[in-house]
Structure formats: C-alpha cells, structure tokens
mmCIF file of C-alpha atoms (C1' of nucleotides) in Angstrom:
data_model
loop_
_atom_site.group_PDB
_atom_site.id
_atom_site.type_symbol
_atom_site.label_atom_id
_atom_site.label_comp_id
_atom_site.label_asym_id
_atom_site.label_seq_id
_atom_site.Cartn_x
_atom_site.Cartn_y
_atom_site.Cartn_z
ATOM 1 C CA MET A 4 -5.071 22.538 3.509
ATOM 2 C CA LYS A 5 -4.890 25.545 5.568
ATOM 3 C CA GLU A 6 -2.256 24.441 8.561
ATOM 4 C CA THR A 7 1.933 23.712 8.182
ATOM 5 C CA PHE A 8 3.809 22.315 11.033
ATOM 6 C CA PHE A 9 7.111 20.787 10.948
ATOM 7 C CA VAL A 10 8.791 17.566 12.177
ATOM 8 C CA GLU A 11 12.547 17.426 12.809
ATOM 9 C CA LYS A 12 14.061 14.020 11.514
ATOM 10 C CA THR A 13 15.012 11.247 13.441
ATOM 11 C CA PRO A 14 15.738 7.919 13.137
ATOM 12 C CA THR A 15 12.980 6.475 14.760
ATOM 13 C CA PHE A 16 10.732 8.512 12.416
ATOM 14 C CA ASP A 17 10.217 8.142 8.895
ATOM 15 C CA VAL A 18 7.511 8.534 6.820
ATOM 16 C CA TRP A 19 7.976 6.187 3.839
ATOM 17 C CA GLN A 20 8.639 3.476 6.488
ATOM 18 C CA THR A 21 5.237 4.308 8.165
ATOM 19 C CA LEU A 22 3.235 4.387 5.081
ATOM 20 C CA ASP A 23 4.411 1.894 3.543
ATOM 21 C CA CYS A 24 4.235 -0.737 6.105
ATOM 22 C CA GLY A 25 1.014 -2.222 5.073
ATOM 23 C CA GLN A 26 -1.167 -0.896 7.959
ATOM 24 C CA VAL A 27 -2.824 2.248 6.143
ATOM 25 C CA PHE A 28 -4.082 2.408 2.670
ATOM 26 C CA ARG A 29 -4.909 5.621 1.682
ATOM 27 C CA PHE A 30 -1.628 7.282 0.683
ATOM 28 C CA LYS A 31 -0.180 7.892 -2.629
ATOM 29 C CA GLU A 32 2.516 9.380 -4.267
ATOM 30 C CA ILE A 33 2.168 13.155 -4.877
ATOM 31 C CA GLU A 34 4.899 16.008 -6.803
ATOM 32 C CA GLY A 35 7.992 16.049 -4.521
ATOM 33 C CA GLY A 36 6.142 14.532 -1.792
ATOM 34 C CA VAL A 37 3.291 12.026 -0.399
ATOM 35 C CA ARG A 38 -0.376 12.980 0.350
ATOM 36 C CA ILE A 39 -2.069 10.616 2.916
ATOM 37 C CA CYS A 40 -5.804 10.606 3.902
ATOM 38 C CA ALA A 41 -7.468 9.038 6.814
ATOM 39 C CA LEU A 42 -10.974 9.507 7.787
ATOM 40 C CA ASP A 43 -12.291 13.502 6.707
ATOM 41 C CA HIS A 44 -8.503 14.457 6.942
ATOM 42 C CA CYS A 45 -5.680 15.046 4.523
ATOM 43 C CA ALA A 46 -2.339 15.508 4.634
ATOM 44 C CA LYS A 47 0.255 16.661 2.327
ATOM 45 C CA ILE A 48 4.043 15.348 3.683
ATOM 46 C CA PHE A 49 7.112 16.952 1.888
ATOM 47 C CA ASP A 50 10.806 16.114 2.804
ATOM 48 C CA GLU A 51 12.919 18.899 3.358
ATOM 49 C CA GLY A 52 15.724 17.148 4.141
ATOM 50 C CA GLU A 53 16.474 17.829 7.767
ATOM 51 C CA ARG A 54 12.571 18.172 8.469
ATOM 52 C CA TYR A 55 8.861 16.979 7.274
ATOM 53 C CA ARG A 56 6.757 19.860 6.005
ATOM 54 C CA PHE A 57 2.838 18.580 7.180
ATOM 55 C CA GLU A 58 0.279 20.914 4.877
ATOM 56 C CA CYS A 59 -3.357 19.999 6.178
ATOM 57 C CA ASP A 60 -6.082 20.557 7.055
ATOM 58 C CA ASP A 61 -5.975 19.793 10.988
ATOM 59 C CA ALA A 62 -2.822 19.736 12.505
ATOM 60 C CA GLU A 63 -3.795 18.319 15.959
ATOM 61 C CA PHE A 64 -5.711 15.612 13.678
ATOM 62 C CA PHE A 65 -2.105 14.288 12.133
ATOM 63 C CA LYS A 66 0.190 15.435 15.166
ATOM 64 C CA ARG A 67 -1.858 12.644 17.268
ATOM 65 C CA TYR A 68 -2.140 10.680 13.904
ATOM 66 C CA PHE A 69 1.023 10.251 13.916
ATOM 67 C CA ASP A 70 1.882 9.078 16.997
ATOM 68 C CA PHE A 71 4.363 11.185 17.836
ATOM 69 C CA ASP A 72 3.892 11.160 21.375
ATOM 70 C CA THR A 73 5.201 7.703 21.836
ATOM 71 C CA ASP A 74 9.050 6.999 22.862
ATOM 72 C CA TYR A 75 10.388 4.705 19.702
ATOM 73 C CA GLU A 76 13.330 4.634 21.138
ATOM 74 C CA ALA A 77 12.460 2.856 24.223
ATOM 75 C CA VAL A 78 10.153 0.450 22.789
ATOM 76 C CA GLN A 79 12.386 -0.474 20.372
ATOM 77 C CA SER A 80 15.282 -0.740 23.173
ATOM 78 C CA ALA A 81 12.600 -2.968 25.000
ATOM 79 C CA CYS A 82 12.153 -5.827 21.860
ATOM 80 C CA GLU A 83 15.913 -5.668 21.349
ATOM 81 C CA ASP A 84 16.681 -9.455 21.271
ATOM 82 C CA GLY A 85 20.288 -9.413 19.350
ATOM 83 C CA GLY A 86 18.691 -11.394 17.009
ATOM 84 C CA MET A 87 15.753 -11.394 13.954
ATOM 85 C CA VAL A 88 13.670 -8.861 16.060
ATOM 86 C CA SER A 89 17.221 -6.595 16.176
ATOM 87 C CA LYS A 90 17.380 -7.032 12.612
ATOM 88 C CA ALA A 91 13.993 -6.065 11.656
ATOM 89 C CA ILE A 92 14.147 -3.407 13.870
ATOM 90 C CA GLU A 93 17.440 -2.119 12.567
ATOM 91 C CA TYR A 94 15.438 -2.099 8.710
ATOM 92 C CA GLY A 95 12.386 -0.812 9.878
ATOM 93 C CA ARG A 96 13.414 1.947 12.779
ATOM 94 C CA GLY A 97 11.096 4.404 11.289
ATOM 95 C CA ILE A 98 8.238 2.742 11.872
ATOM 96 C CA HIS A 99 5.440 4.530 13.505
ATOM 97 C CA ILE A 100 2.175 2.730 14.243
ATOM 98 C CA LEU A 101 -0.687 5.063 12.927
ATOM 99 C CA ARG A 102 -3.063 6.043 15.266
ATOM 100 C CA GLN A 103 -6.098 5.265 12.741
ATOM 101 C CA ASP A 104 -10.299 5.660 13.352
ATOM 102 C CA PRO A 105 -11.405 2.068 14.308
ATOM 103 C CA THR A 106 -14.332 1.912 11.822
ATOM 104 C CA GLU A 107 -11.955 2.650 9.091
ATOM 105 C CA ALA A 108 -9.527 0.714 10.028
ATOM 106 C CA ILE A 109 -12.411 -2.308 10.587
ATOM 107 C CA PHE A 110 -13.509 -1.572 6.611
ATOM 108 C CA SER A 111 -10.095 -1.522 5.480
ATOM 109 C CA PHE A 112 -8.412 -4.537 6.443
ATOM 110 C CA ILE A 113 -11.947 -6.728 5.717
ATOM 111 C CA VAL A 114 -10.751 -5.533 2.049
ATOM 112 C CA SER A 115 -7.110 -6.926 2.589
ATOM 113 C CA GLN A 116 -7.604 -10.346 3.568
ATOM 114 C CA ASN A 117 -6.137 -12.909 1.053
ATOM 115 C CA ASN A 118 -5.606 -9.911 -1.016
ATOM 116 C CA HIS A 119 -2.354 -7.440 -2.601
ATOM 117 C CA ILE A 120 -1.791 -4.351 -1.121
ATOM 118 C CA PRO A 121 -2.110 -2.560 -4.361
ATOM 119 C CA ARG A 122 -5.721 -4.049 -4.986
ATOM 120 C CA ILE A 123 -6.461 -3.371 -1.585
ATOM 121 C CA LYS A 124 -6.186 0.171 -1.607
ATOM 122 C CA GLY A 125 -7.805 0.591 -5.601
ATOM 123 C CA ILE A 126 -10.888 -0.545 -3.762
ATOM 124 C CA ILE A 127 -10.431 1.516 -0.712
ATOM 125 C CA GLU A 128 -10.059 4.546 -2.851
ATOM 126 C CA ARG A 129 -12.998 3.336 -4.965
ATOM 127 C CA MET A 130 -15.253 2.926 -1.864
ATOM 128 C CA CYS A 131 -14.504 6.438 -0.918
ATOM 129 C CA GLU A 132 -14.469 7.708 -4.596
ATOM 130 C CA ALA A 133 -18.165 7.021 -4.764
ATOM 131 C CA LEU A 134 -19.396 6.910 -0.987
ATOM 132 C CA GLY A 135 -17.366 9.277 0.929
ATOM 133 C CA GLU A 136 -18.328 12.942 1.686
ATOM 134 C CA ASP A 137 -16.680 15.233 -1.560
ATOM 135 C CA LYS A 138 -14.021 17.636 0.564
ATOM 136 C CA GLY A 139 -12.793 19.289 -2.776
ATOM 137 C CA GLU A 140 -9.518 17.653 -3.063
ATOM 138 C CA TYR A 141 -10.163 14.087 -1.466
ATOM 139 C CA HIS A 142 -13.249 11.901 -0.361
ATOM 140 C CA ALA A 143 -13.732 11.134 3.092
ATOM 141 C CA PHE A 144 -13.931 7.671 4.353
ATOM 142 C CA PRO A 145 -17.649 6.669 4.302
ATOM 143 C CA SER A 146 -19.928 6.463 7.346
ATOM 144 C CA VAL A 147 -20.894 3.137 8.348
ATOM 145 C CA GLU A 148 -24.363 4.293 7.298
ATOM 146 C CA LYS A 149 -23.109 4.934 3.723
ATOM 147 C CA ILE A 150 -21.092 1.324 3.311
ATOM 148 C CA ALA A 151 -24.768 0.086 4.677
ATOM 149 C CA GLY A 152 -26.597 1.348 2.482
ATOM 150 C CA ALA A 153 -24.172 1.102 -0.630
ATOM 151 C CA GLY A 154 -26.023 -2.799 -1.216
ATOM 152 C CA GLU A 155 -23.290 -5.870 -1.424
ATOM 153 C CA GLU A 156 -23.899 -5.099 -5.312
ATOM 154 C CA PHE A 157 -22.063 -2.315 -5.516
ATOM 155 C CA PHE A 158 -18.853 -3.684 -3.705
ATOM 156 C CA ALA A 159 -18.679 -6.320 -5.810
ATOM 157 C CA SER A 160 -18.899 -4.016 -8.803
ATOM 158 C CA ILE A 161 -15.754 -2.127 -7.641
ATOM 159 C CA GLY A 162 -14.141 -5.541 -7.363
ATOM 160 C CA ALA A 163 -14.033 -6.623 -3.415
ATOM 161 C CA GLY A 164 -15.023 -9.995 -4.762
ATOM 162 C CA TYR A 165 -16.337 -12.101 -2.357
ATOM 163 C CA ARG A 166 -15.653 -9.902 0.407
ATOM 164 C CA ALA A 167 -18.599 -7.628 -0.645
ATOM 165 C CA ALA A 168 -21.127 -10.141 1.343
ATOM 166 C CA TYR A 169 -19.146 -9.277 4.076
ATOM 167 C CA LEU A 170 -18.351 -5.454 4.067
ATOM 168 C CA ASP A 171 -22.407 -5.302 3.618
ATOM 169 C CA ARG A 172 -23.287 -7.469 6.354
ATOM 170 C CA VAL A 173 -20.857 -5.749 8.871
ATOM 171 C CA ALA A 174 -22.011 -2.472 8.286
ATOM 172 C CA LYS A 175 -25.023 -3.103 8.911
ATOM 173 C CA THR A 176 -24.777 -5.390 11.993
ATOM 174 C CA LEU A 177 -22.285 -1.993 12.896
ATOM 175 C CA LEU A 178 -25.491 0.369 12.592
ATOM 176 C CA CYS A 179 -26.518 -0.835 15.851
ATOM 177 C CA GLU A 180 -23.571 -0.452 17.600
ATOM 178 C CA ASP A 181 -22.023 2.804 19.639
ATOM 179 C CA ILE A 182 -17.927 1.578 18.653
ATOM 180 C CA GLY A 183 -16.892 4.430 20.936
ATOM 181 C CA GLU A 184 -17.958 2.115 23.708
ATOM 182 C CA TRP A 185 -16.038 -0.933 22.514
ATOM 183 C CA GLN A 186 -12.548 1.272 23.716
ATOM 184 C CA LYS A 187 -13.731 0.192 27.462
ATOM 185 C CA LEU A 188 -12.852 -3.133 26.796
ATOM 186 C CA SER A 189 -10.040 -5.287 27.598
ATOM 187 C CA THR A 190 -8.433 -6.613 24.647
ATOM 188 C CA ASP A 191 -9.408 -9.853 24.478
ATOM 189 C CA ALA A 192 -13.224 -8.567 24.768
ATOM 190 C CA LEU A 193 -13.000 -6.508 22.354
ATOM 191 C CA ARG A 194 -11.284 -9.028 20.125
ATOM 192 C CA SER A 195 -14.456 -11.625 20.912
ATOM 193 C CA LYS A 196 -16.822 -8.653 20.055
ATOM 194 C CA LEU A 197 -14.813 -7.702 16.495
ATOM 195 C CA LEU A 198 -14.877 -11.741 15.858
ATOM 196 C CA SER A 199 -18.684 -11.976 15.999
ATOM 197 C CA LEU A 200 -19.097 -9.766 13.375
ATOM 198 C CA HIS A 201 -19.627 -11.832 9.939
ATOM 199 C CA GLY A 202 -15.904 -11.997 7.993
ATOM 200 C CA ILE A 203 -13.694 -11.000 10.492
ATOM 201 C CA GLY A 204 -11.584 -13.825 11.744
ATOM 202 C CA ARG A 205 -8.458 -13.673 13.740
ATOM 203 C CA LYS A 206 -6.408 -11.786 12.000
ATOM 204 C CA VAL A 207 -8.462 -9.073 10.862
ATOM 205 C CA ALA A 208 -9.591 -8.634 14.128
ATOM 206 C CA ASP A 209 -5.814 -8.070 15.473
ATOM 207 C CA CYS A 210 -5.371 -5.593 12.975
ATOM 208 C CA ALA A 211 -8.391 -3.726 13.861
ATOM 209 C CA LEU A 212 -7.136 -4.119 17.407
ATOM 210 C CA LEU A 213 -3.713 -3.024 16.956
ATOM 211 C CA PHE A 214 -4.156 0.337 13.830
ATOM 212 C CA GLY A 215 -7.612 0.795 14.633
ATOM 213 C CA PHE A 216 -7.744 0.915 18.655
ATOM 214 C CA ASN A 217 -4.279 0.995 19.229
ATOM 215 C CA ARG A 218 -3.822 -2.787 21.195
ATOM 216 C CA PHE A 219 -0.409 -2.958 21.090
ATOM 217 C CA ASP A 220 -0.841 -6.533 23.190
ATOM 218 C CA VAL A 221 -1.967 -8.373 19.359
ATOM 219 C CA PHE A 222 -0.166 -9.944 16.952
ATOM 220 C CA PRO A 223 -1.434 -10.485 13.618
ATOM 221 C CA VAL A 224 -0.516 -13.458 11.300
ATOM 222 C CA ASP A 225 -0.457 -13.432 7.870
ATOM 223 C CA THR A 226 1.575 -15.102 5.584
ATOM 224 C CA TRP A 227 4.645 -12.933 5.658
ATOM 225 C CA ILE A 228 4.525 -14.025 9.741
ATOM 226 C CA LYS A 229 3.627 -17.324 8.468
ATOM 227 C CA LYS A 230 7.017 -17.170 6.446
ATOM 228 C CA VAL A 231 9.079 -15.463 9.240
ATOM 229 C CA PHE A 232 8.209 -18.500 12.347
ATOM 230 C CA GLU A 233 6.924 -21.362 10.038
ATOM 231 C CA GLN A 234 10.404 -23.285 10.959
ATOM 232 C CA GLU A 235 10.107 -22.508 14.818
ATOM 233 C CA TYR A 236 6.296 -23.201 14.736
ATOM 234 C CA GLU A 237 6.199 -25.886 12.351
ATOM 235 C CA ASN A 238 2.331 -26.927 11.934
ATOM 236 C CA VAL A 239 0.904 -24.742 13.918
ATOM 237 C CA PRO A 240 -2.210 -22.792 12.967
ATOM 238 C CA ALA A 241 -2.304 -19.319 12.661
ATOM 239 C CA ASP A 242 -4.902 -18.546 15.335
ATOM 240 C CA LYS A 243 -2.831 -20.445 17.484
ATOM 241 C CA MET A 244 0.354 -18.934 16.353
ATOM 242 C CA ALA A 245 -0.837 -15.665 17.685
ATOM 243 C CA THR A 246 -1.556 -16.376 20.489
ATOM 244 C CA LEU A 247 1.740 -17.891 21.370
ATOM 245 C CA LEU A 248 3.710 -14.819 19.761
ATOM 246 C CA ILE A 249 1.719 -12.730 22.279
ATOM 247 C CA GLN A 250 2.919 -14.873 25.372
ATOM 248 C CA LYS A 251 5.926 -14.337 23.963
ATOM 249 C CA TYR A 252 6.921 -10.757 22.958
ATOM 250 C CA GLY A 253 4.009 -9.387 25.626
ATOM 251 C CA LYS A 254 3.059 -5.684 25.683
ATOM 252 C CA TYR A 255 4.618 -4.755 22.450
ATOM 253 C CA SER A 256 3.796 -7.366 20.177
ATOM 254 C CA GLY A 257 2.272 -5.280 17.489
ATOM 255 C CA PHE A 258 5.824 -3.128 17.490
ATOM 256 C CA VAL A 259 7.263 -6.259 16.315
ATOM 257 C CA GLN A 260 4.636 -7.753 14.155
ATOM 258 C CA GLN A 261 4.928 -4.396 12.338
ATOM 259 C CA TRP A 262 8.966 -4.874 12.219
ATOM 260 C CA LEU A 263 9.306 -8.675 11.005
ATOM 261 C CA PHE A 264 6.166 -8.077 8.692
ATOM 262 C CA PHE A 265 8.010 -5.046 6.497
ATOM 263 C CA PHE A 266 11.246 -6.888 6.995
ATOM 264 C CA LYS A 267 10.045 -10.366 5.700
ATOM 265 C CA ARG A 268 8.143 -8.356 3.499
ATOM 266 C CA ASN A 269 10.680 -6.208 1.941
ATOM 267 C CA GLU A 270 13.579 -8.889 2.355
ATOM 268 C CA LYS A 271 13.662 -9.925 -1.808
ATOM 269 C CA LYS A 272 13.608 -5.731 -2.603
ATOM 270 C CA VAL A 273 16.651 -3.552 -2.520
ATOM 271 C "C1'" DA B 725 -9.892 -31.657 11.752
ATOM 272 C "C1'" DG B 726 -8.884 -30.088 7.292
ATOM 273 C "C1'" DC B 727 -10.316 -28.820 2.571
ATOM 274 C "C1'" DC B 728 -12.319 -25.539 -0.274
ATOM 275 C "C1'" DA B 729 -14.645 -22.018 -3.059
ATOM 276 C "C1'" DG B 730 -14.832 -17.064 -3.012
ATOM 277 C "C1'" DG B 731 -12.239 -12.744 -6.911
ATOM 278 C "C1'" DA B 732 -8.951 -9.956 -8.788
ATOM 279 C "C1'" DA B 733 -4.616 -8.229 -10.035
ATOM 280 C "C1'" DG B 734 0.714 -8.208 -9.324
ATOM 281 C "C1'" DA B 735 4.496 -11.192 -9.935
ATOM 282 C "C1'" DA B 736 6.302 -14.949 -11.255
ATOM 283 C "C1'" DT B 737 7.617 -18.307 -14.710
ATOM 284 C "C1'" DA C 602 0.429 -16.782 -21.737
ATOM 285 C "C1'" DT C 603 0.409 -19.148 -17.819
ATOM 286 C "C1'" DT C 604 0.347 -20.076 -13.172
ATOM 287 C "C1'" DC C 605 1.451 -18.568 -8.523
ATOM 288 C "C1'" DT C 606 0.484 -15.773 -4.886
ATOM 289 C "C1'" DT C 607 -1.827 -12.808 -1.885
ATOM 290 C "C1'" DC C 608 -1.872 -8.737 5.692
ATOM 291 C "C1'" DA C 609 -8.284 -15.035 5.182
ATOM 292 C "C1'" DT C 610 -12.861 -16.931 6.588
ATOM 293 C "C1'" DG C 611 -16.960 -19.415 6.638
ATOM 294 C "C1'" DG C 612 -19.255 -22.964 5.220
ATOM 295 C "C1'" DC C 613 -18.761 -27.886 5.333
#
DNA sequence: AGCCAGGAAGAAT
DNA sequence: ATTCTTCATGGC
C-alpha cells in the first residue's frame, strides 16, 4: 500500500456503483471505505467528499483497471433512448466497466453461474485464501497452474457445488493454452474459444468477453436481463435473446447490459 | 427441442 | 420452518 492517488468525483464515476453492479466479486467494506483486490494487486478506496483517495500497491495498475480513459459521457449520450435505457443510465451513471484479468474473469464467472452474489464472493475468497499467493494483507487470485493442481474435491469442499468439476476441467485445459494470444481474436472467434471449454456456455462466455477481454459488443443474458426483456422477447431462449440484443445495441451492448442489470436488480431496494 | 440434476445460501413466505 | 431464487450448463 505504498502508492496514493486521487480521483475527482464526477457524475460518471461512482466507486460503489462500479463495484456493486455484479461485475466483480473480490471487494469488501472496510472502515471508511472499500478494499478491492484484483489479480495480484489490492487497493483501498476512501471517499473524501470531493474526491476518492486510492491507496494501493500499484497506481498504474488500478488507473487502468478502473477504466478512467473511456469517455463515459460520450458512451451514455450515444446510448440514450428516451426510455428504459435512459432510466437505467440515470440510475447507474457512475458505473465503469472494470478491465479485469481474463483468467480471473473466466473462473469467477464459472463460479457465478446460477448462483447468488454473496455466495459467489465467498467461494472466490476461499479459492484465493487457499490457492493464491500470500501477499500479506490479502491473497492473490490463484494461477491457472494452482487451480489445475487443486483437484475437483477441493472446489467441492469450499462450496462450489457442481461447478467444482468445471473449475478443475477448465483449468487443466487452459494449461495448454496461451490466453495472451486470445486477445488478438475477433469477438466471435474468442467466444467460440470460450464456448469450447467444458462448463462455459453463452452467458459465462459473454461475461468473460465483457469483463475480462473488454469486448463491448456482447450482451450477457442472465435472469435479470431476461426479466427486463420478457415481454419484448416472449419465449425467446437466452442465447437467441443475446444475439438479438447485440444487433439492437451494437458496439455499446456491454454498457447497456450493465446499466439494465444494475437497475433491475436494485429495483426493489431504495 | 425441451427437461432436469447439479449444490448451497440468501430471500421470501 | 419451508419454499423459492440465484449473473447456467451439459447430458439426455
């Protein structure tokens, strides 16, 4: 925690919205702020009223991670529809899409399938605790080698349920793959790669594409998005719905998905 | 094409 | 104290 930097508060950046919109699981409240771990880095973020104070081990890492280079005002303007999307933008205007590590995103979203966010956080925390490098105050996200070596039984023992077999099998497959090379592929080619992994379907593939590879021409369709569009797309299967929504929202589909997900999931709160 | 088990914990009743 | 829901997928 040697480096400190400040980020001015703007209408298009809110730390709580960014962390709590379901894209990331390794954060927790601490006294006066929040602690977020990503790959093998960790930051504590404090609200100072006019600005946020970031205390971290690598300022450059977190400046990139929080995606401060994207012009969210421009993206939001381009997505306004005067209707449902505009309402969702108004509610989640401060969301940034984090630039997560591809491997961490792949395993995190395997854990996320048909699961509650509080439980997802617990499983991933226990994974890091047991398999990730000890960094003192926290544990790093485990390497593919560590995950591949843990064994299916380990993942079952930390409460992963039937996802234990997926985690084990995907890790063993990825040992023979160079994920860095995957970055060069088109979104469709990359999705095909992800879908070839046992335990990754369209939903998890699109989450990995959006959060781990920063492809915005994807639209993960989960139970909340289904609720948003159940009248408009009656009896349309989730995979087909995803394809139709990408056609509808184009290159900013991923942003629209995040705003709608966050808006719908919090509908009953506040 | 459509159904269902896989696991467990928060939320709802 | 039960039952329902949850950022789904693979097998049949």
